Amino acid sequence: MSDTQAAATRATISSGTLEGIVADGIRRFLGIPYAEPPFGPRRFGLPVAVAPWTGVRDASAFGPTAPQDPYRGAMGELLGSIEIPGEDILTVNVWAPTAIPDAGLPVMIWYHGGALERGTAALSIYDGSTFARDGVVFVSVGYRLGAEGFSVLEGAPLNLGLADAAAAFQWVRREVGAFGGDAERITVVGESAGGAIVAALLMRPDVVDAVAGAVIESGPLEAETAVRAGRVTRQLARRLRVPATAEAFRALPPGRLLEARRIQAAGGSPLGGRPGYALAIDPATLPVSPHIGLAGVAAPLIIGTNTDEYRLWFPPEALAKITRARLLAARMVLRIPGKTVAVYREALPGASPGELLGQLATDRLLRAHAVRGARRRDAPTYLYEFAWPSPVRDLRAAHALEIGFVFDRGLDPDSIRLAGPDAPQSLADRMHGDWVRFIRSGDPGWPAFRPRGDVQIFDVEPSVSSLPRATALDALPA
């Protein structure tokens, strides 16, 4: 290897030297540890800074994935999954162009989704090459999931997966200069649970002042009390016949926790009564719920949802089985008053009970907090709705559909599963380009939401509109 080749494929950070890959003008460094493996005595503890290594560390492959149970059934056919064995799960991956200006490049940190218990940065749809191609240093993050990352246990800190995400952010601030990034121009981006992680990071004093911008795609913004967030842990502990303590859970292998959780969650959904993992309000790790605290964040923000989020959670045959009685029962779970249902019936004439329930869930869980947060903010805020209807399984504009467009990876197998092989490239060009523009400048190129209530609608022909379904949305309880 020549000195020039070695310079391109190697990067030296504070913990040691990395050997990556260079292809098509892009440098890739994968599986870089930002913290020690969170197992053994470190299990259910805060992330510990990685120890330095000697020699040159191979950074040509993704690190192990966090323990998780893959999606099954219809969801499993639509959402990709990868399992990479091993314990070194707290890693980041970096894509950077080979040509770096003296001033450094803007940085994007990506936090993947998966309901806080699934997902991995190793999915091919999250490949950062398209952002690096367009002059952005792209970093994706692995963090603890499920019982390992979001249990509420006596003797353990809360929100361990969020603590991992914060530790990865600080790693990027310290080390991104080695890859050509500017540590003063970091934009944090996430989708679904990753969007919730991004919103929660903005509530942390150790992160928010160092963020140049943020993008929250279909992210739940309401954190729970520790008691409410701990319901899933308490139920899991009862099923395992152990106390809900760090000591008891540490004595069980991760696979045992996953097995019990699989049984516990069988048949569950965002509209059911079975609890899922949630971020917990906590003075040390999450001092305020993001749905309240986003109003005070000074960094510019893109935030939005997809028109038909619920259609990923429920296939058409399941929607068809939802009766008026089921709609009433689910309405109670979602804490939605009957008068609100009447408003939605008027706003969505011809909708079936399943479609009404799905739209109520979309708005109650995701869209209402996004819009209300945008209304309360004085800092630059750009609201969007992704409305392009996928032809696959009548998904329409379902949850997660926009990811392939944001990453400009319409030919990726994970994107094709959701959008089909003929998704409009023009929409990917526009959406990806807007995200890159925002990362560079803090302005995506469409009007800010305030003061006129402008919303960017992403469809075959993108447009700026007033807030869709505003009357129905305003009928939802705060």
Tab-separated table of C-alpha atoms in Angstrom:
chain	number	residue	atom	x	y	z
A	1	MET	CA	0.000	0.000	0.000
A	2	SER	CA	1.366	3.410	-0.964
A	3	ASP	CA	1.606	6.287	1.515
A	4	THR	CA	-1.205	8.052	-0.364
A	5	GLN	CA	-3.484	5.020	-0.148
A	6	ALA	CA	-2.708	4.558	3.531
A	7	ALA	CA	-3.534	8.198	4.221
A	8	ALA	CA	-6.926	7.780	2.559
A	9	THR	CA	-7.885	4.526	4.231
A	10	ARG	CA	-6.606	5.357	7.702
A	11	ALA	CA	-7.796	7.780	10.346
A	12	THR	CA	-6.333	8.340	13.799
A	13	ILE	CA	-8.644	9.243	16.665
A	14	SER	CA	-7.934	9.562	20.378
A	15	SER	CA	-8.339	5.819	21.015
A	16	GLY	CA	-6.155	4.639	18.123
A	17	THR	CA	-5.749	4.240	14.379
A	18	LEU	CA	-8.488	2.892	12.108
A	19	GLU	CA	-8.199	1.125	8.758
A	20	GLY	CA	-11.278	1.803	6.622
A	21	ILE	CA	-12.266	1.485	2.976
A	22	VAL	CA	-12.115	3.987	0.122
A	23	ALA	CA	-14.314	3.644	-2.949
A	24	ASP	CA	-15.855	6.086	-5.418
A	25	GLY	CA	-14.414	9.075	-3.631
A	26	ILE	CA	-15.894	8.112	-0.246
A	27	ARG	CA	-14.099	6.946	2.902
A	28	ARG	CA	-15.925	4.429	5.095
A	29	PHE	CA	-15.004	3.589	8.676
A	30	LEU	CA	-17.417	1.086	10.193
A	31	GLY	CA	-17.859	-0.478	13.628
A	32	ILE	CA	-15.857	2.127	15.568
A	33	PRO	CA	-16.406	1.691	19.319
A	34	TYR	CA	-17.411	4.830	21.201
A	35	ALA	CA	-17.912	2.987	24.501
A	36	GLU	CA	-16.997	-0.338	26.057
A	37	PRO	CA	-19.328	-3.330	25.483
A	38	PRO	CA	-22.267	-2.938	27.943
A	39	PHE	CA	-22.198	-6.508	29.246
A	40	GLY	CA	-20.811	-8.340	32.252
A	41	PRO	CA	-20.313	-5.912	35.154
A	42	ARG	CA	-21.124	-2.975	32.835
A	43	ARG	CA	-24.586	-4.339	32.013
A	44	PHE	CA	-27.386	-1.953	33.037
A	45	GLY	CA	-24.812	0.748	33.740
A	46	LEU	CA	-24.009	4.025	32.043
A	47	PRO	CA	-21.737	3.835	28.971
A	48	VAL	CA	-18.015	3.687	29.745
A	49	ALA	CA	-15.501	5.388	27.454
A	50	VAL	CA	-13.662	2.949	25.200
A	51	ALA	CA	-10.111	2.023	26.140
A	52	PRO	CA	-7.351	2.856	23.609
A	53	TRP	CA	-6.037	0.061	21.419
A	54	THR	CA	-2.592	-0.572	19.970
A	55	GLY	CA	-1.836	-1.107	16.329
A	56	VAL	CA	-4.339	-0.496	13.535
A	57	ARG	CA	-7.984	-1.483	14.111
A	58	ASP	CA	-9.969	-2.900	11.198
A	59	ALA	CA	-12.930	-0.611	10.454
A	60	SER	CA	-14.203	-2.279	7.285
A	61	ALA	CA	-17.315	-3.986	8.729
A	62	PHE	CA	-20.238	-3.086	10.948
A	63	GLY	CA	-20.028	-3.958	14.620
A	64	PRO	CA	-22.391	-6.362	16.411
A	65	THR	CA	-26.062	-5.488	16.613
A	66	ALA	CA	-27.849	-4.839	19.906
A	67	PRO	CA	-29.806	-7.832	21.265
A	68	GLN	CA	-33.274	-7.791	19.713
A	69	ASP	CA	-36.072	-9.928	18.374
A	70	PRO	CA	-36.690	-9.233	14.665
A	71	TYR	CA	-40.045	-8.106	13.324
A	72	ARG	CA	-42.318	-10.985	12.411
A	73	GLY	CA	-45.319	-11.498	10.144
A	74	ALA	CA	-46.349	-8.705	7.793
A	75	MET	CA	-44.075	-6.184	9.510
A	76	GLY	CA	-41.131	-8.543	9.154
A	77	GLU	CA	-41.761	-8.807	5.413
A	78	LEU	CA	-41.667	-5.016	5.068
A	79	LEU	CA	-38.884	-4.027	7.475
A	80	GLY	CA	-35.401	-5.439	7.036
A	81	SER	CA	-33.422	-6.978	9.878
A	82	ILE	CA	-29.791	-7.945	10.381
A	83	GLU	CA	-28.173	-9.855	13.241
A	84	ILE	CA	-24.421	-9.504	13.756
A	85	PRO	CA	-23.268	-11.483	16.804
A	86	GLY	CA	-20.979	-10.068	19.466
A	87	GLU	CA	-20.951	-7.779	22.477
A	88	ASP	CA	-19.222	-4.674	21.059
A	89	ILE	CA	-22.566	-3.077	20.188
A	90	LEU	CA	-21.816	0.567	21.084
A	91	THR	CA	-20.281	1.595	17.798
A	92	VAL	CA	-20.535	4.327	15.185
A	93	ASN	CA	-20.021	4.269	11.423
A	94	VAL	CA	-18.585	7.146	9.390
A	95	TRP	CA	-18.879	8.011	5.705
A	96	ALA	CA	-16.856	10.998	4.491
A	97	PRO	CA	-15.750	12.344	1.120
A	98	THR	CA	-12.084	12.042	0.293
A	99	ALA	CA	-11.953	15.735	-0.634
A	100	ILE	CA	-12.197	17.858	2.529
A	101	PRO	CA	-12.067	21.682	2.523
A	102	ASP	CA	-9.820	23.397	5.047
A	103	ALA	CA	-12.841	24.646	6.994
A	104	GLY	CA	-14.262	21.148	7.434
A	105	LEU	CA	-17.625	19.743	6.393
A	106	PRO	CA	-21.049	19.735	8.074
A	107	VAL	CA	-21.887	16.589	10.024
A	108	MET	CA	-25.054	14.499	10.220
A	109	ILE	CA	-25.599	11.991	13.039
A	110	TRP	CA	-28.287	9.390	12.296
A	111	TYR	CA	-30.231	7.535	15.019
A	112	HIS	CA	-32.226	4.588	13.654
A	113	GLY	CA	-35.793	3.685	14.582
A	114	GLY	CA	-37.389	0.467	15.787
A	115	ALA	CA	-39.746	1.229	18.719
A	116	LEU	CA	-36.728	1.396	21.071
A	117	GLU	CA	-36.342	-2.393	20.861
A	118	ARG	CA	-35.390	-3.159	17.261
A	119	GLY	CA	-33.249	-1.755	14.481
A	120	THR	CA	-29.607	-1.331	13.570
A	121	ALA	CA	-27.410	1.179	11.798
A	122	ALA	CA	-26.123	-1.704	9.656
A	123	LEU	CA	-29.220	-1.773	7.420
A	124	SER	CA	-28.264	-0.980	3.839
A	125	ILE	CA	-30.926	1.712	3.533
A	126	TYR	CA	-28.954	3.712	6.135
A	127	ASP	CA	-25.789	3.684	4.026
A	128	GLY	CA	-24.352	7.194	4.322
A	129	SER	CA	-22.704	7.279	0.890
A	130	THR	CA	-25.309	9.604	-0.602
A	131	PHE	CA	-24.747	12.202	2.091
A	132	ALA	CA	-20.960	11.915	1.809
A	133	ARG	CA	-21.330	12.236	-1.963
A	134	ASP	CA	-23.037	15.574	-1.335
A	135	GLY	CA	-20.396	16.962	1.019
A	136	VAL	CA	-21.638	15.803	4.442
A	137	VAL	CA	-19.732	13.706	6.975
A	138	PHE	CA	-22.348	11.110	7.908
A	139	VAL	CA	-22.258	9.183	11.205
A	140	SER	CA	-24.710	6.442	12.242
A	141	VAL	CA	-25.048	5.180	15.788
A	142	GLY	CA	-25.780	1.886	17.523
A	143	TYR	CA	-27.324	2.060	20.995
A	144	ARG	CA	-28.831	-0.333	23.534
A	145	LEU	CA	-32.412	-1.455	22.849
A	146	GLY	CA	-35.317	-3.054	24.659
A	147	ALA	CA	-34.741	-4.434	28.125
A	148	GLU	CA	-31.010	-3.692	27.918
A	149	GLY	CA	-31.529	-0.023	27.080
A	150	PHE	CA	-34.907	1.117	28.376
A	151	SER	CA	-35.844	-0.950	31.426
A	152	VAL	CA	-36.894	0.831	34.600
A	153	LEU	CA	-34.980	-1.099	37.247
A	154	GLU	CA	-34.104	-0.503	40.850
A	155	GLY	CA	-30.350	-0.022	41.000
A	156	ALA	CA	-29.931	1.089	37.379
A	157	PRO	CA	-29.988	4.516	35.713
A	158	LEU	CA	-32.966	5.310	33.520
A	159	ASN	CA	-32.816	5.740	29.750
A	160	LEU	CA	-29.574	3.839	29.179
A	161	GLY	CA	-30.118	3.765	25.412
A	162	LEU	CA	-30.448	7.545	25.478
A	163	ALA	CA	-27.258	7.780	27.529
A	164	ASP	CA	-25.561	5.747	24.791
A	165	ALA	CA	-26.890	8.155	22.163
A	166	ALA	CA	-25.520	11.112	24.144
A	167	ALA	CA	-22.148	9.402	24.562
A	168	ALA	CA	-22.023	8.825	20.792
A	169	PHE	CA	-22.806	12.505	20.221
A	170	GLN	CA	-19.920	13.536	22.453
A	171	TRP	CA	-17.656	11.061	20.631
A	172	VAL	CA	-18.551	12.744	17.339
A	173	ARG	CA	-17.765	16.184	18.790
A	174	ARG	CA	-14.329	14.988	19.889
A	175	GLU	CA	-13.374	12.835	16.931
A	176	VAL	CA	-15.167	13.967	13.772
A	177	GLY	CA	-12.319	16.305	12.826
A	178	ALA	CA	-10.250	13.210	12.008
A	179	PHE	CA	-12.716	12.478	9.197
A	180	GLY	CA	-12.956	16.037	7.926
A	181	GLY	CA	-16.034	17.089	9.856
A	182	ASP	CA	-16.660	20.394	11.609
A	183	ALA	CA	-17.619	19.755	15.250
A	184	GLU	CA	-19.464	23.096	15.343
A	185	ARG	CA	-21.851	22.040	12.548
A	186	ILE	CA	-23.506	18.854	13.791
A	187	THR	CA	-27.110	18.103	12.843
A	188	VAL	CA	-28.840	15.233	14.662
A	189	VAL	CA	-31.401	13.275	12.642
A	190	GLY	CA	-33.642	10.340	13.490
A	191	GLU	CA	-36.806	8.536	12.435
A	192	SER	CA	-39.519	6.985	14.634
A	193	ALA	CA	-37.800	5.891	17.866
A	194	GLY	CA	-34.665	7.519	16.461
A	195	GLY	CA	-36.655	10.744	16.176
A	196	ALA	CA	-37.675	10.343	19.812
A	197	ILE	CA	-33.989	9.905	20.696
A	198	VAL	CA	-33.109	13.095	18.798
A	199	ALA	CA	-35.859	15.048	20.566
A	200	ALA	CA	-34.701	13.706	23.939
A	201	LEU	CA	-31.077	14.637	23.220
A	202	LEU	CA	-32.244	18.215	22.721
A	203	MET	CA	-33.535	18.181	26.312
A	204	ARG	CA	-30.089	17.376	27.696
A	205	PRO	CA	-27.821	20.274	28.712
A	206	ASP	CA	-24.746	18.238	27.726
A	207	VAL	CA	-25.970	18.061	24.113
A	208	VAL	CA	-28.362	20.832	23.142
A	209	ASP	CA	-25.933	23.756	23.101
A	210	ALA	CA	-23.619	21.880	20.726
A	211	VAL	CA	-26.314	21.017	18.171
A	212	ALA	CA	-26.431	23.084	14.992
A	213	GLY	CA	-29.763	21.654	13.861
A	214	ALA	CA	-32.119	18.707	14.241
A	215	VAL	CA	-34.499	16.635	12.114
A	216	ILE	CA	-37.278	14.578	13.708
A	217	GLU	CA	-39.058	12.225	11.299
A	218	SER	CA	-42.235	10.656	12.712
A	219	GLY	CA	-40.818	10.664	16.233
A	220	PRO	CA	-42.967	10.284	19.372
A	221	LEU	CA	-42.277	13.362	21.480
A	222	GLU	CA	-43.992	12.581	24.781
A	223	ALA	CA	-41.792	10.976	27.431
A	224	GLU	CA	-43.533	9.122	30.255
A	225	THR	CA	-43.204	9.283	34.006
A	226	ALA	CA	-40.842	6.639	35.336
A	227	VAL	CA	-43.818	4.762	36.793
A	228	ARG	CA	-45.653	4.632	33.483
A	229	ALA	CA	-42.502	3.890	31.451
A	230	GLY	CA	-41.764	1.075	33.892
A	231	ARG	CA	-44.965	-0.869	33.221
A	232	VAL	CA	-43.300	-3.030	30.579
A	233	THR	CA	-40.405	-3.796	32.933
A	234	ARG	CA	-42.668	-4.700	35.837
A	235	GLN	CA	-44.763	-7.001	33.664
A	236	LEU	CA	-41.621	-8.588	32.244
A	237	ALA	CA	-40.221	-9.146	35.730
A	238	ARG	CA	-43.425	-10.864	36.809
A	239	ARG	CA	-43.307	-13.105	33.775
A	240	LEU	CA	-39.678	-13.976	34.578
A	241	ARG	CA	-40.522	-14.397	38.283
A	242	VAL	CA	-37.752	-12.068	39.383
A	243	PRO	CA	-37.781	-8.624	41.015
A	244	ALA	CA	-37.469	-5.573	38.767
A	245	THR	CA	-33.906	-4.859	39.871
A	246	ALA	CA	-30.656	-4.445	38.007
A	247	GLU	CA	-29.171	-7.320	39.986
A	248	ALA	CA	-31.941	-9.745	39.017
A	249	PHE	CA	-31.988	-8.752	35.347
A	250	ARG	CA	-28.189	-8.866	35.166
A	251	ALA	CA	-28.331	-12.503	36.245
A	252	LEU	CA	-30.411	-13.390	33.172
A	253	PRO	CA	-28.821	-13.669	29.709
A	254	PRO	CA	-30.084	-11.205	27.083
A	255	GLY	CA	-31.710	-14.033	25.157
A	256	ARG	CA	-33.889	-14.918	28.143
A	257	LEU	CA	-35.136	-11.347	28.362
A	258	LEU	CA	-35.877	-11.322	24.638
A	259	GLU	CA	-37.800	-14.592	24.858
A	260	ALA	CA	-39.963	-13.309	27.702
A	261	ARG	CA	-40.556	-10.012	25.930
A	262	ARG	CA	-41.605	-11.818	22.741
A	263	ILE	CA	-44.292	-13.678	24.667
A	264	GLN	CA	-45.301	-10.535	26.534
A	265	ALA	CA	-45.699	-8.463	23.350
A	266	ALA	CA	-47.455	-11.104	21.232
A	267	GLY	CA	-50.300	-9.444	19.373
A	268	GLY	CA	-49.400	-5.984	20.618
A	269	SER	CA	-49.505	-2.800	18.555
A	270	PRO	CA	-49.473	0.980	18.993
A	271	LEU	CA	-53.263	0.714	19.370
A	272	GLY	CA	-53.313	-2.123	21.879
A	273	GLY	CA	-53.129	-2.144	25.635
A	274	ARG	CA	-49.797	-3.942	25.995
A	275	PRO	CA	-47.087	-1.501	27.051
A	276	GLY	CA	-43.963	-0.914	25.015
A	277	TYR	CA	-40.646	0.651	25.907
A	278	ALA	CA	-40.651	4.410	26.392
A	279	LEU	CA	-38.328	7.194	27.406
A	280	ALA	CA	-38.767	8.200	31.038
A	281	ILE	CA	-38.645	11.686	32.486
A	282	ASP	CA	-35.650	11.746	34.805
A	283	PRO	CA	-33.633	14.644	36.280
A	284	ALA	CA	-30.310	13.011	35.397
A	285	THR	CA	-30.962	11.797	31.850
A	286	LEU	CA	-34.152	13.431	30.503
A	287	PRO	CA	-35.232	16.399	32.630
A	288	VAL	CA	-38.330	17.367	30.612
A	289	SER	CA	-40.578	15.679	28.082
A	290	PRO	CA	-39.643	16.836	24.566
A	291	HIS	CA	-43.236	17.660	23.661
A	292	ILE	CA	-42.912	20.473	26.192
A	293	GLY	CA	-39.208	21.277	26.029
A	294	LEU	CA	-38.798	21.618	22.256
A	295	ALA	CA	-40.320	25.078	22.470
A	296	GLY	CA	-37.181	26.360	24.191
A	297	VAL	CA	-34.578	24.815	21.864
A	298	ALA	CA	-32.762	27.487	19.838
A	299	ALA	CA	-31.413	25.239	17.065
A	300	PRO	CA	-33.336	25.153	13.765
A	301	LEU	CA	-35.604	22.140	13.392
A	302	ILE	CA	-37.249	20.090	10.654
A	303	ILE	CA	-40.122	18.057	12.045
A	304	GLY	CA	-42.902	16.129	10.370
A	305	THR	CA	-44.912	12.973	9.863
A	306	ASN	CA	-46.344	10.786	7.123
A	307	THR	CA	-49.994	11.041	6.148
A	308	ASP	CA	-50.837	7.386	6.788
A	309	GLU	CA	-48.346	6.320	9.470
A	310	TYR	CA	-50.703	3.670	10.836
A	311	ARG	CA	-50.791	1.632	7.635
A	312	LEU	CA	-47.417	0.109	8.436
A	313	TRP	CA	-48.690	-1.066	11.820
A	314	PHE	CA	-51.907	-2.564	10.424
A	315	PRO	CA	-52.253	-4.406	7.103
A	316	PRO	CA	-55.484	-3.808	5.161
A	317	GLU	CA	-57.048	-7.050	6.384
A	318	ALA	CA	-56.528	-5.995	10.007
A	319	LEU	CA	-58.029	-2.561	9.359
A	320	ALA	CA	-61.062	-4.208	7.806
A	321	LYS	CA	-61.702	-6.149	11.028
A	322	ILE	CA	-61.886	-3.036	13.200
A	323	THR	CA	-65.501	-2.405	14.130
A	324	ARG	CA	-67.110	0.588	15.809
A	325	ALA	CA	-66.844	-1.320	19.103
A	326	ARG	CA	-63.112	-1.863	18.609
A	327	LEU	CA	-62.768	1.795	17.688
A	328	LEU	CA	-64.390	2.726	20.996
A	329	ALA	CA	-62.102	0.421	22.992
A	330	ALA	CA	-58.940	1.678	21.300
A	331	ARG	CA	-60.097	5.270	21.721
A	332	MET	CA	-60.048	4.708	25.475
A	333	VAL	CA	-56.478	3.346	25.325
A	334	LEU	CA	-55.395	6.397	23.339
A	335	ARG	CA	-57.203	8.732	25.767
A	336	ILE	CA	-59.301	10.336	23.031
A	337	PRO	CA	-62.758	11.746	23.896
A	338	GLY	CA	-65.814	10.704	21.905
A	339	LYS	CA	-66.415	14.231	20.588
A	340	THR	CA	-63.005	14.100	18.903
A	341	VAL	CA	-64.009	10.929	17.036
A	342	ALA	CA	-67.060	12.790	15.728
A	343	VAL	CA	-64.834	15.585	14.411
A	344	TYR	CA	-62.617	13.034	12.627
A	345	ARG	CA	-65.649	11.361	11.065
A	346	GLU	CA	-66.639	14.711	9.608
A	347	ALA	CA	-63.090	15.491	8.435
A	348	LEU	CA	-62.646	12.041	6.827
A	349	PRO	CA	-65.967	11.243	5.135
A	350	GLY	CA	-66.183	7.681	3.893
A	351	ALA	CA	-63.397	6.424	6.161
A	352	SER	CA	-63.948	2.989	7.681
A	353	PRO	CA	-63.745	2.499	11.480
A	354	GLY	CA	-60.244	1.069	10.949
A	355	GLU	CA	-59.114	4.068	8.934
A	356	LEU	CA	-60.604	6.467	11.486
A	357	LEU	CA	-58.830	4.664	14.294
A	358	GLY	CA	-55.580	4.622	12.359
A	359	GLN	CA	-55.680	8.341	11.655
A	360	LEU	CA	-56.578	9.080	15.272
A	361	ALA	CA	-53.576	7.004	16.371
A	362	THR	CA	-51.274	8.691	13.838
A	363	ASP	CA	-52.286	12.117	15.070
A	364	ARG	CA	-52.440	11.293	18.768
A	365	LEU	CA	-49.101	9.487	18.920
A	366	LEU	CA	-47.083	11.493	16.408
A	367	ARG	CA	-48.596	14.363	14.466
A	368	ALA	CA	-50.310	16.434	17.163
A	369	HIS	CA	-47.167	16.928	19.246
A	370	ALA	CA	-45.127	17.736	16.126
A	371	VAL	CA	-47.564	20.452	15.060
A	372	ARG	CA	-48.084	21.860	18.546
A	373	GLY	CA	-44.364	21.910	19.144
A	374	ALA	CA	-43.856	23.789	15.879
A	375	ARG	CA	-46.509	26.305	16.887
A	376	ARG	CA	-44.811	27.048	20.209
A	377	ARG	CA	-41.306	27.506	18.861
A	378	ASP	CA	-39.728	30.879	18.104
A	379	ALA	CA	-36.577	29.368	16.559
A	380	PRO	CA	-36.665	28.453	12.842
A	381	THR	CA	-38.985	25.476	12.441
A	382	TYR	CA	-39.843	23.680	9.207
A	383	LEU	CA	-42.894	21.413	9.260
A	384	TYR	CA	-43.503	18.754	6.602
A	385	GLU	CA	-45.971	16.021	5.716
A	386	PHE	CA	-44.875	13.102	3.545
A	387	ALA	CA	-47.893	12.249	1.409
A	388	TRP	CA	-46.657	10.119	-1.514
A	389	PRO	CA	-48.762	6.907	-1.593
A	390	SER	CA	-46.830	3.674	-1.980
A	391	PRO	CA	-48.398	1.082	-4.289
A	392	VAL	CA	-47.185	-1.753	-2.024
A	393	ARG	CA	-49.963	-3.477	-0.030
A	394	ASP	CA	-52.040	-0.295	0.054
A	395	LEU	CA	-49.512	1.196	2.473
A	396	ARG	CA	-50.130	4.682	1.090
A	397	ALA	CA	-47.890	7.184	2.943
A	398	ALA	CA	-47.057	4.784	5.766
A	399	HIS	CA	-44.599	5.017	8.646
A	400	ALA	CA	-40.933	4.772	7.570
A	401	LEU	CA	-41.733	5.156	3.855
A	402	GLU	CA	-39.875	8.467	3.604
A	403	ILE	CA	-36.498	7.004	4.659
A	404	GLY	CA	-35.577	5.718	1.209
A	405	PHE	CA	-36.263	9.182	-0.206
A	406	VAL	CA	-34.304	11.009	2.506
A	407	PHE	CA	-31.306	8.748	1.844
A	408	ASP	CA	-31.818	8.789	-1.944
A	409	ARG	CA	-31.687	4.996	-1.959
A	410	GLY	CA	-34.750	4.057	-3.973
A	411	LEU	CA	-33.051	0.967	-5.431
A	412	ASP	CA	-32.062	-0.411	-2.034
A	413	PRO	CA	-33.929	-3.653	-1.168
A	414	ASP	CA	-35.164	-2.151	2.110
A	415	SER	CA	-36.641	0.779	0.202
A	416	ILE	CA	-38.214	-1.410	-2.472
A	417	ARG	CA	-40.014	-3.462	0.187
A	418	LEU	CA	-41.954	-0.354	1.194
A	419	ALA	CA	-42.050	1.808	-1.943
A	420	GLY	CA	-41.810	-0.686	-4.794
A	421	PRO	CA	-39.225	-0.573	-7.616
A	422	ASP	CA	-40.658	2.502	-9.362
A	423	ALA	CA	-40.663	5.152	-6.648
A	424	PRO	CA	-40.265	8.642	-8.154
A	425	GLN	CA	-36.610	9.620	-8.294
A	426	SER	CA	-37.615	13.258	-8.569
A	427	LEU	CA	-39.113	13.092	-5.068
A	428	ALA	CA	-35.910	11.522	-3.706
A	429	ASP	CA	-33.866	14.237	-5.387
A	430	ARG	CA	-36.012	16.897	-3.762
A	431	MET	CA	-36.258	15.410	-0.283
A	432	HIS	CA	-32.631	14.318	0.009
A	433	GLY	CA	-31.546	17.651	-1.400
A	434	ASP	CA	-33.628	19.543	1.159
A	435	TRP	CA	-32.114	17.533	4.026
A	436	VAL	CA	-28.587	18.211	2.725
A	437	ARG	CA	-29.400	21.905	2.341
A	438	PHE	CA	-30.652	22.042	5.929
A	439	ILE	CA	-27.555	20.262	7.240
A	440	ARG	CA	-25.367	22.770	5.436
A	441	SER	CA	-27.261	25.966	6.252
A	442	GLY	CA	-30.092	25.390	8.729
A	443	ASP	CA	-32.658	26.146	5.991
A	444	PRO	CA	-34.165	23.359	3.829
A	445	GLY	CA	-35.425	25.763	1.178
A	446	TRP	CA	-39.114	25.920	2.040
A	447	PRO	CA	-40.972	28.474	4.203
A	448	ALA	CA	-40.721	28.237	7.964
A	449	PHE	CA	-43.911	27.096	9.676
A	450	ARG	CA	-44.418	30.296	11.570
A	451	PRO	CA	-45.988	32.784	11.261
A	452	ARG	CA	-48.266	31.672	8.390
A	453	GLY	CA	-48.601	27.977	9.154
A	454	ASP	CA	-46.839	26.824	5.979
A	455	VAL	CA	-46.304	23.062	5.633
A	456	GLN	CA	-44.098	21.378	3.022
A	457	ILE	CA	-46.037	18.526	1.396
A	458	PHE	CA	-43.816	15.844	-0.145
A	459	ASP	CA	-45.611	14.118	-3.018
A	460	VAL	CA	-44.917	13.505	-6.709
A	461	GLU	CA	-45.301	17.273	-7.088
A	462	PRO	CA	-44.064	18.776	-3.797
A	463	SER	CA	-45.955	21.856	-2.676
A	464	VAL	CA	-46.378	24.256	0.231
A	465	SER	CA	-49.778	24.127	1.890
A	466	SER	CA	-51.662	25.226	4.956
A	467	LEU	CA	-51.853	22.591	7.691
A	468	PRO	CA	-53.788	19.532	6.428
A	469	ARG	CA	-56.694	18.303	8.609
A	470	ALA	CA	-56.157	21.208	11.005
A	471	THR	CA	-59.697	21.142	12.438
A	472	ALA	CA	-59.477	17.463	13.323
A	473	LEU	CA	-55.994	17.834	14.762
A	474	ASP	CA	-57.078	20.698	17.002
A	475	ALA	CA	-59.854	18.525	18.438
A	476	LEU	CA	-57.328	16.148	19.998
A	477	PRO	CA	-56.645	16.674	23.719
A	478	ALA	CA	-53.371	18.364	24.630
